[in-house]
Structure formats: C-alpha cells, structure tokens
Short mmCIF file of C-alpha atoms in Angstrom, two decimals:
data_model
loop_
_atom_site.label_atom_id
_atom_site.label_comp_id
_atom_site.label_asym_id
_atom_site.label_seq_id
_atom_site.Cartn_x
_atom_site.Cartn_y
_atom_site.Cartn_z
CA MET A 88 0.00 -0.04 -0.02
CA ASN A 89 1.74 3.12 -1.11
CA LEU A 90 1.25 6.64 -2.60
CA ALA A 91 1.34 5.22 -6.15
CA TRP A 92 -1.53 2.91 -5.31
CA LEU A 93 -3.49 5.88 -3.78
CA ARG A 94 -2.99 7.97 -6.92
CA GLN A 95 -4.11 5.07 -9.19
CA ALA A 96 -7.12 4.40 -6.96
CA ALA A 97 -8.04 8.12 -6.95
CA ALA A 98 -7.88 8.25 -10.66
CA THR A 99 -10.04 5.14 -11.01
CA ASP A 100 -12.59 6.42 -8.49
CA ARG A 101 -12.83 9.83 -10.10
CA ALA A 102 -13.18 8.28 -13.55
CA SER A 103 -16.10 6.27 -12.24
CA ARG A 104 -17.87 9.49 -11.32
CA GLU A 105 -17.44 11.07 -14.71
CA PRO A 106 -19.99 11.05 -17.56
CA ALA A 107 -19.21 9.47 -20.95
CA ALA A 108 -15.79 10.36 -22.29
CA PRO A 109 -15.73 13.55 -24.52
CA SER A 110 -13.63 14.03 -27.57
CA ARG A 111 -9.89 14.70 -27.36
CA ALA A 112 -10.43 18.30 -28.44
CA ASP A 113 -12.98 18.75 -25.67
CA LEU A 114 -10.57 17.26 -23.20
CA GLN A 115 -7.76 19.64 -24.18
CA THR A 116 -10.12 22.58 -23.94
CA ASP A 117 -11.46 21.50 -20.58
CA ALA A 118 -7.86 20.88 -19.24
CA GLN A 119 -6.85 24.41 -20.32
CA LEU A 120 -9.88 25.93 -18.66
CA ALA A 121 -9.33 23.86 -15.46
CA ASP A 122 -5.70 25.08 -15.29
CA THR A 123 -6.66 28.73 -15.44
CA ALA A 124 -10.09 28.93 -13.73
CA PRO A 125 -10.22 29.28 -9.94
CA HIS A 126 -11.12 26.10 -8.17
CA ILE A 127 -13.36 27.95 -5.65
CA VAL A 128 -15.03 31.30 -6.15
CA PHE A 129 -16.88 33.50 -3.74
CA SER A 130 -19.06 36.17 -5.37
CA GLY A 131 -20.73 38.84 -3.14
CA VAL A 132 -21.28 36.32 -0.32
CA GLY A 133 -23.02 37.60 2.80
CA LYS A 134 -24.42 35.82 5.83
CA THR A 135 -26.91 37.21 8.29
CA TYR A 136 -28.28 35.62 11.45
CA SER A 137 -31.51 36.84 13.10
CA GLY A 138 -31.84 36.94 16.84
CA ARG A 139 -33.67 38.73 19.67
CA ALA A 140 -31.23 41.66 19.43
CA GLY A 141 -31.73 41.95 15.68
CA GLN A 142 -29.66 40.90 12.72
CA THR A 143 -26.02 40.00 13.01
CA HIS A 144 -23.91 40.22 9.82
CA ALA A 145 -21.33 37.39 9.99
CA LEU A 146 -20.18 38.04 6.43
CA ARG A 147 -20.43 41.07 4.20
CA ASP A 148 -20.02 41.11 0.42
CA ILE A 149 -17.18 38.53 0.31
CA SER A 150 -15.63 38.04 -3.23
CA PHE A 151 -12.37 36.19 -3.97
CA GLY A 152 -11.08 33.10 -5.76
CA ILE A 153 -8.80 30.23 -4.81
CA GLU A 154 -6.60 28.62 -7.39
CA ARG A 155 -6.44 24.88 -7.86
CA GLY A 156 -3.70 23.06 -5.89
CA ARG A 157 -2.94 26.06 -3.61
CA ILE A 158 -2.89 26.13 0.16
CA PHE A 159 -5.09 29.09 1.05
CA GLY A 160 -5.25 30.53 4.61
CA ILE A 161 -8.09 32.55 6.10
CA ILE A 162 -7.20 34.30 9.33
CA GLY A 163 -8.95 36.65 11.73
CA ARG A 164 -9.79 37.12 15.37
CA SER A 165 -12.64 35.33 17.12
CA GLY A 166 -15.93 36.42 15.54
CA ALA A 167 -14.40 37.55 12.35
CA GLY A 168 -16.48 35.06 10.28
CA LYS A 169 -13.80 32.49 9.52
CA SER A 170 -15.85 29.32 10.20
CA THR A 171 -18.90 30.71 8.48
CA LEU A 172 -16.81 31.44 5.40
CA LEU A 173 -15.12 28.05 5.38
CA ARG A 174 -18.39 26.08 5.80
CA ALA A 175 -19.98 27.92 2.92
CA ILE A 176 -17.73 26.01 0.52
CA ASN A 177 -19.48 22.69 1.29
CA MET A 178 -22.83 24.30 2.16
CA LEU A 179 -22.65 23.48 5.88
CA GLU A 180 -23.52 27.20 6.05
CA GLN A 181 -25.97 28.54 3.46
CA PRO A 182 -25.08 32.15 2.43
CA SER A 183 -27.83 34.72 2.76
CA THR A 184 -26.68 36.47 -0.35
CA GLY A 185 -24.20 35.84 -3.12
CA HIS A 186 -22.80 32.63 -4.72
CA VAL A 187 -20.13 30.08 -4.04
CA THR A 188 -18.94 28.02 -6.97
CA VAL A 189 -16.71 24.95 -6.99
CA ASP A 190 -15.39 23.88 -10.40
CA GLY A 191 -17.82 26.36 -11.94
CA ILE A 192 -20.87 24.84 -10.24
CA ASP A 193 -23.05 27.11 -7.99
CA VAL A 194 -23.16 24.89 -4.87
CA GLY A 195 -26.11 26.84 -3.50
CA GLN A 196 -28.32 25.55 -6.35
CA LEU A 197 -27.56 21.82 -5.75
CA ASP A 198 -30.30 19.48 -4.62
CA GLU A 199 -29.76 16.92 -1.81
CA ASN A 200 -28.17 14.36 -4.16
CA GLY A 201 -25.90 17.03 -5.65
CA LEU A 202 -24.68 18.10 -2.19
CA VAL A 203 -23.85 14.53 -1.33
CA THR A 204 -21.74 14.27 -4.43
CA LEU A 205 -20.12 17.67 -3.69
CA ARG A 206 -19.22 16.75 -0.15
CA ARG A 207 -17.54 13.54 -1.24
CA LYS A 208 -15.19 15.84 -3.25
CA ILE A 209 -14.47 18.00 -0.20
CA GLY A 210 -12.83 16.48 2.87
CA MET A 211 -12.88 18.31 6.20
CA ILE A 212 -10.82 18.14 9.41
CA PHE A 213 -11.70 19.76 12.73
CA GLN A 214 -10.08 21.23 15.83
CA HIS A 215 -11.34 18.47 18.14
CA PHE A 216 -10.96 15.56 15.71
CA ASN A 217 -14.62 14.38 15.92
CA LEU A 218 -13.58 10.65 16.25
CA MET A 219 -15.94 7.91 17.56
CA SER A 220 -14.36 6.78 20.85
CA ALA A 221 -15.85 3.22 20.73
CA LYS A 222 -14.40 2.48 17.21
CA THR A 223 -10.79 1.65 16.28
CA VAL A 224 -8.64 3.86 14.20
CA ARG A 225 -9.31 1.65 11.09
CA ASP A 226 -13.12 1.72 11.70
CA ASN A 227 -13.10 5.53 12.23
CA VAL A 228 -11.34 5.98 8.85
CA ALA A 229 -13.54 3.36 7.16
CA LEU A 230 -16.90 4.71 8.26
CA PRO A 231 -17.56 7.08 5.36
CA LEU A 232 -16.87 4.20 2.98
CA ARG A 233 -19.15 1.76 4.80
CA VAL A 234 -21.98 4.21 4.34
CA THR A 235 -21.53 4.01 0.60
CA ARG A 236 -21.55 0.18 0.74
CA ARG A 237 -18.13 -0.26 -0.81
CA PRO A 238 -16.81 -3.91 -0.84
CA THR A 239 -15.07 -4.88 2.38
CA HIS A 240 -11.86 -5.75 0.58
CA ASP A 241 -11.71 -2.35 -1.18
CA ILE A 242 -12.45 -0.54 2.10
CA ARG A 243 -9.60 -2.36 3.96
CA GLN A 244 -7.14 -1.76 1.07
CA ARG A 245 -8.09 1.93 0.90
CA VAL A 246 -7.92 2.49 4.69
CA ASP A 247 -4.58 0.76 5.10
CA ALA A 248 -3.08 2.91 2.35
CA LEU A 249 -4.31 6.08 3.98
CA LEU A 250 -3.03 5.04 7.39
CA GLU A 251 0.35 4.50 5.84
CA LEU A 252 0.18 7.89 4.22
CA VAL A 253 -0.51 9.65 7.52
CA GLY A 254 2.08 7.62 9.46
CA LEU A 255 -0.24 5.45 11.48
CA SER A 256 0.22 1.99 9.96
CA GLY A 257 0.90 0.53 13.41
CA LYS A 258 -2.17 2.09 15.08
CA ALA A 259 -4.98 0.58 12.96
CA ASP A 260 -6.46 -1.42 15.91
CA ALA A 261 -5.91 1.24 18.51
CA TYR A 262 -8.77 3.31 19.99
CA PRO A 263 -8.86 7.13 20.13
CA ALA A 264 -8.21 7.16 23.90
CA MET A 265 -4.88 5.46 23.29
CA LEU A 266 -3.68 8.16 20.89
CA SER A 267 -1.98 11.50 21.32
CA GLY A 268 -3.62 14.68 20.01
CA GLY A 269 -1.40 14.70 16.92
CA GLN A 270 -2.20 11.02 16.19
CA LYS A 271 -5.97 11.73 16.57
CA GLN A 272 -5.65 14.53 14.00
CA ARG A 273 -3.80 12.20 11.67
CA VAL A 274 -6.74 9.84 11.89
CA GLY A 275 -9.05 12.80 11.10
CA ILE A 276 -6.92 13.61 8.02
CA ALA A 277 -6.98 9.99 6.82
CA ARG A 278 -10.82 9.90 7.25
CA ALA A 279 -11.11 13.18 5.34
CA LEU A 280 -9.20 11.63 2.44
CA VAL A 281 -11.24 8.41 2.02
CA HIS A 282 -13.32 9.64 -0.89
CA ASP A 283 -10.29 10.99 -2.86
CA PRO A 284 -11.36 14.61 -2.39
CA GLU A 285 -10.08 17.43 -4.60
CA ILE A 286 -10.48 19.98 -1.71
CA LEU A 287 -9.53 19.65 1.93
CA LEU A 288 -11.05 22.11 4.47
CA CYS A 289 -9.18 22.59 7.78
CA ASP A 290 -11.15 24.19 10.62
CA GLU A 291 -8.60 25.31 13.19
CA ALA A 292 -6.94 21.87 12.73
CA THR A 293 -3.87 22.71 14.90
CA SER A 294 -5.46 24.87 17.60
CA ALA A 295 -5.60 22.06 20.17
CA LEU A 296 -2.05 20.84 19.54
CA ASP A 297 1.32 21.80 21.06
CA PRO A 298 3.82 23.61 18.88
CA GLU A 299 5.91 20.54 17.99
CA THR A 300 2.84 18.51 17.03
CA THR A 301 1.49 21.51 15.09
CA GLN A 302 4.67 21.52 12.92
CA SER A 303 4.32 17.74 12.20
CA ILE A 304 0.63 18.18 11.12
CA LEU A 305 1.46 21.16 8.89
CA ALA A 306 4.27 19.17 7.32
CA LEU A 307 1.87 16.29 6.64
CA LEU A 308 -0.69 18.66 5.09
CA ARG A 309 2.05 20.16 2.91
CA ASP A 310 3.08 16.69 1.73
CA ILE A 311 -0.48 15.75 1.01
CA ASN A 312 -0.95 18.99 -1.01
CA GLN A 313 2.14 18.32 -3.10
CA SER A 314 1.70 14.53 -3.59
CA LEU A 315 -2.08 14.46 -4.17
CA GLY A 316 -2.55 17.88 -5.69
CA LEU A 317 -5.34 18.86 -3.24
CA THR A 318 -6.55 22.40 -2.85
CA ILE A 319 -6.37 23.08 0.87
CA VAL A 320 -8.33 25.89 2.57
CA LEU A 321 -7.62 26.44 6.26
CA ILE A 322 -8.75 28.83 8.91
CA THR A 323 -6.66 29.77 11.92
CA HIS A 324 -6.08 32.65 14.37
CA ASP A 325 -2.36 31.97 14.38
CA MET A 326 -0.21 33.89 11.85
CA SER A 327 2.70 31.41 12.35
CA VAL A 328 0.49 28.60 10.80
CA ILE A 329 -0.11 30.94 7.80
CA ARG A 330 3.63 31.64 7.48
CA ASP A 331 4.66 28.04 7.70
CA ILE A 332 2.29 26.43 5.21
CA CYS A 333 0.15 28.82 3.11
CA ASP A 334 0.68 30.16 -0.39
CA GLU A 335 -1.88 32.94 0.00
CA VAL A 336 -3.68 34.54 2.95
CA LEU A 337 -6.99 36.39 3.34
CA VAL A 338 -7.52 38.51 6.46
CA LEU A 339 -11.06 38.78 7.84
CA ASP A 340 -12.26 41.49 10.29
CA GLY A 341 -15.84 42.02 11.29
CA GLY A 342 -17.01 39.76 8.50
CA GLU A 343 -15.24 41.73 5.79
CA ILE A 344 -12.07 41.14 3.79
CA VAL A 345 -9.50 43.69 4.91
CA GLU A 346 -6.39 42.24 3.20
CA GLN A 347 -5.46 39.46 0.78
CA GLY A 348 -2.34 38.39 -1.08
CA GLU A 349 0.68 36.18 -1.22
CA VAL A 350 1.91 35.37 2.26
CA TRP A 351 5.34 37.06 1.91
CA ARG A 352 3.77 40.29 0.71
CA VAL A 353 1.21 40.50 3.50
CA PHE A 354 3.82 39.71 6.15
CA GLY A 355 6.38 42.07 4.69
CA ASN A 356 4.05 45.01 4.20
CA PRO A 357 0.70 44.65 5.99
CA GLN A 358 -1.78 47.34 5.06
CA ALA A 359 -4.71 46.73 7.48
CA ASP A 360 -4.74 47.45 11.21
CA ALA A 361 -6.19 43.96 11.84
CA THR A 362 -3.30 42.39 9.91
CA ARG A 363 -0.73 44.27 11.89
CA ALA A 364 -2.41 43.30 15.12
CA LEU A 365 -2.30 39.58 14.12
CA LEU A 366 1.32 39.85 13.21
CA ARG A 367 2.43 41.60 16.37
CA PRO A 368 3.05 38.43 18.43
CA LEU A 369 5.52 37.25 15.81
CA ARG A 370 7.48 40.56 15.75
CA ARG A 371 9.69 41.30 18.69
CA GLU A 372 11.07 44.58 17.37
CA LEU A 373 13.07 45.52 20.44
CA PRO A 374 14.93 43.07 22.84
CA ASP A 375 13.95 43.56 26.49
CA ASP A 376 17.44 44.50 27.65
CA LEU A 377 17.65 47.22 25.00
CA ALA A 378 14.15 48.47 25.75
CA ARG A 379 15.05 49.07 29.39
CA ILE A 380 17.93 51.49 28.53
CA LEU A 381 16.39 53.22 25.59
CA GLN A 382 15.87 56.96 26.04
CA PRO A 383 13.56 59.29 24.11
CA THR A 384 16.17 62.05 23.78
CA PRO A 385 19.80 61.79 22.69
CA PRO A 386 22.33 62.00 25.52
CA ALA A 387 25.72 63.68 25.07
CA GLN A 388 28.07 61.31 23.26
CA GLY A 389 25.17 58.97 22.70
CA ARG A 390 24.02 56.64 19.92
CA ALA A 391 20.76 56.45 18.00
CA VAL A 392 19.11 53.01 17.76
CA LEU A 393 17.66 52.44 14.26
CA SER A 394 15.27 49.86 12.87
CA VAL A 395 15.68 48.97 9.17
CA HIS A 396 12.68 47.13 7.80
CA PHE A 397 12.89 44.83 4.77
CA SER A 398 9.58 43.83 3.17
CA GLY A 399 11.12 41.17 0.91
CA SER A 400 10.34 42.90 -2.35
CA ALA A 401 13.58 45.00 -2.80
CA HIS A 402 16.01 42.35 -1.53
CA PRO A 403 14.48 38.98 -2.17
CA ASP A 404 17.82 37.13 -2.21
CA GLY A 405 19.22 38.56 1.02
CA ILE A 406 20.40 41.75 2.69
CA SER A 407 23.77 43.33 1.99
CA LEU A 408 25.64 43.57 5.31
CA GLN A 409 28.09 45.96 3.62
CA ASN A 410 25.18 48.36 2.83
CA LEU A 411 23.93 48.15 6.39
CA LEU A 412 27.26 48.89 7.96
CA ALA A 413 27.85 51.74 5.57
CA ILE A 414 24.85 53.73 6.74
CA ALA A 415 27.19 55.83 8.91
CA PRO A 416 30.63 55.64 10.41
CA ASP A 417 30.93 53.23 13.36
CA THR A 418 27.62 51.52 12.66
CA ARG A 419 26.99 48.64 14.98
CA LEU A 420 24.64 45.69 14.43
CA LEU A 421 22.52 45.09 17.54
CA HIS A 422 19.81 42.63 16.68
CA SER A 423 18.09 40.94 13.67
CA SER A 424 14.75 39.29 13.20
CA LEU A 425 15.09 38.40 9.57
CA ASP A 426 13.12 35.47 8.19
CA ARG A 427 12.58 33.86 4.83
CA ILE A 428 8.95 33.45 3.70
CA GLN A 429 8.29 31.99 0.22
CA GLY A 430 11.93 32.58 -0.72
CA HIS A 431 11.89 36.26 0.33
CA ALA A 432 14.19 37.67 3.03
CA GLN A 433 12.22 40.01 5.27
CA GLY A 434 12.12 41.43 8.78
CA ASP A 435 13.84 44.06 10.84
CA VAL A 436 17.52 44.78 11.66
CA LEU A 437 18.51 46.95 14.66
CA LEU A 438 21.57 49.17 14.32
CA SER A 439 23.12 51.90 16.37
CA ILE A 440 25.08 54.89 14.97
CA PRO A 441 26.65 57.85 16.71
CA VAL A 442 24.16 60.71 17.20
CA SER A 443 26.68 63.01 15.53
CA HIS A 444 26.16 61.08 12.26
CA LEU A 445 22.35 61.19 12.06
CA ALA A 446 22.59 63.41 9.03
CA ALA A 447 24.04 60.40 7.12
CA LEU A 448 20.61 58.83 7.13
CA HIS A 449 19.61 61.16 4.30
CA HIS A 450 22.15 59.48 2.04
CA THR A 451 21.58 55.72 2.70
CA PRO A 452 20.69 53.26 -0.11
CA PHE A 453 17.45 52.35 1.83
CA PRO A 454 14.17 54.16 1.29
CA PRO A 455 13.34 56.66 4.06
CA ASP A 456 10.10 54.84 4.99
CA THR A 457 12.13 51.69 5.96
CA LEU A 458 14.28 53.54 8.53
CA LYS A 459 12.96 54.39 11.99
CA ILE A 460 14.73 55.88 15.03
CA LEU A 461 13.50 53.90 18.04
CA GLY A 462 15.43 55.88 20.65
CA TYR A 463 18.82 56.68 22.08
CA VAL A 464 21.42 55.07 24.39
CA HIS A 465 24.65 56.10 26.00
CA GLU A 466 27.81 55.42 24.08
CA HIS A 467 28.88 52.54 26.40
CA ALA A 468 25.49 51.22 27.35
#
C-alpha cells in the first residue's frame, strides 16, 4: 500500500464518477480551462443571522477566488467570520446572499443528491478531531466508505493505504483514547481523504495541539498537497500557521475582507490594522534588555538606535551587510529578526550609529520609510 496505489485508486474512483468520455479536443479545452479557472469562487457572499437583538452580519460582500492546488489561509480574530466562510464551501453554512462556486458549479443551487456528491469531493478536518471513541482507528477511517456500501476488501485496502500515508500503519487497531492529540488529528486527516477529495477544508486543525505537534501536522498537510494535488483551505487565528504552510492569505475582520495576497507580501508590508495586530506576536522589534535602557532624547556622546525594515520585495535574495554597515561611520549591528517567507528575506535589523552622524541617514541606499529611530542610548550602554 503506497502513494502510487493511492494515486491510481483516486484516478479510477474519479473516472467512475465522470460522464461518458468527451472528444480529445474537448478534453484539451477542458484541461486548459481547469488550469486557469479558480477552483473555488466567492461572489458577493453575505451571511446574516437573526436573533432577539436583531440581525447579525457574519459576512459582508465577500468576493475572492482560490486557485487549484494552492494552500489558502483565512485568518482573523474570534468572531471575524472564518468558520462561516469556510463552511459555505461545502454548504454547511448557506449564504444569505451571493454565490459560491466549486469547479464552476453554484453549490447553493444543488439538490440533496448534488450536495452529497459535492461533499464527497470535499474533505474536512476539525479542531477537536470528531472521532468515535468506541471504534478503532481503522473503523473511524472506514466509516464514510461503509456508508456508501463499498466492498469490504476495497475498504480495507483503501484505509490501510491512507493510514500508511499519515504515518499510522501501526495504530489501525488502537482506540482514540490510546492516541496523542497529533495522532488523533492524523486519523481525522485519513478519514477526510477516504473519498479521494479534490479539496480539503481545515477548521482550526492545529489549535488544540502543542507547537511541535502542530509543525508535524502542517508538514503532513504540505506533503498531501504536493503529492495528491489537493486544494487546501484552512482557517486559523495563528499567523505562524499561515507563515509556515500557506501560499496565499486572506484576512477577515468583522465579516469583511481587509487584506489578501501572497503570504510574503502580506507579512512584509501589512496594510490593514487587523493584519498588523495579528502579526504583532511574531514581531519582537526591540529586545527587552535594550528596551530598558532606551531613552527618548539623545544623551551627550550617545548613539541612535535604528530599525531598518525589509519587506522582501527589494532584496528577495538577502540583505547586503556591507550596505547596512555603511549607513554611517561606526555603525553597529545590535539585533536581527530576519526570516525567509516563500523565498523572500524580510524582517527588521536593529543598528546603532553615533548621534553626531544622524545626518548620514539622508544618504543611505534604503528608502526613508524603511528607517525608523527607536530611541537613544549612552555610548557605552
């Protein structure tokens, strides 16, 4: 049981769902359209809930597209509308206005049978795993297939291959209570893949996990995306999850899109206040020991502490240390929080220069809006 078998089984299963074969010309045209058309499209989607206090707008005029095979992250604070937005893709939440299309099909217009077919193409994993405690790992993964009355031999072959894929081959007969949180989530991932989905929805899938386990689950999702070609849509409140796995990010605030773009661009140059607030825990601009001695006014014979910000666009391959140290005579490197996101070097570098050379800042190779004076320290601090 291996990945090659899974791919072959997926191709066979998907072929069985297809109508009669079209001509070669039609196939070529359809393939070209599939390569260029977004996999998922939101068009003017809104969601309103009615209650005693009146109407609550969970989503307002949401419009965007998700390309096929991408890992797309949706982030926002609690109550931003993330779960409502995610669940509109498989119609677990029915939009009040607008349309959601998957592969060009308006999912809001599907009848009950159409929704069943759609949901078999869309797997979903959850924060708290949603496993049946009285069933073994194998039976938890097999349950969706038993509902469709697949032959027992086919089910066992499929489940064993998926357990191998998620690294749980030796846990098939274990019960959920015998598993760690990360192992439970791996079972959830295997179960979500039983119908060979084309889309995988992740609803805060790592929120209940420790940092080390979170990294292992993100690595597994990345491997699944690359090996099976799935489109993955995840929601989270943690920007580090977005940084570590996503190709593109959408920021929700108050049910509205406030920012969207490639992850490195959004991290390097956030435009919305909500985005900057979400990024703040990842950015430790000033080390504690330096913050304690920083002064708002320059002392005699003092030094200015500068922050130089790199968004990743002007220096994608790295930062020239020679240029940094040439900002002024006797430039000193104090601290760096540079990171590489999607191949772009970005972050902040802290320097100190003599107060007497502040005029040199007008002649640096760096744009003025990337330089900021944070404060001042004594020469020998």
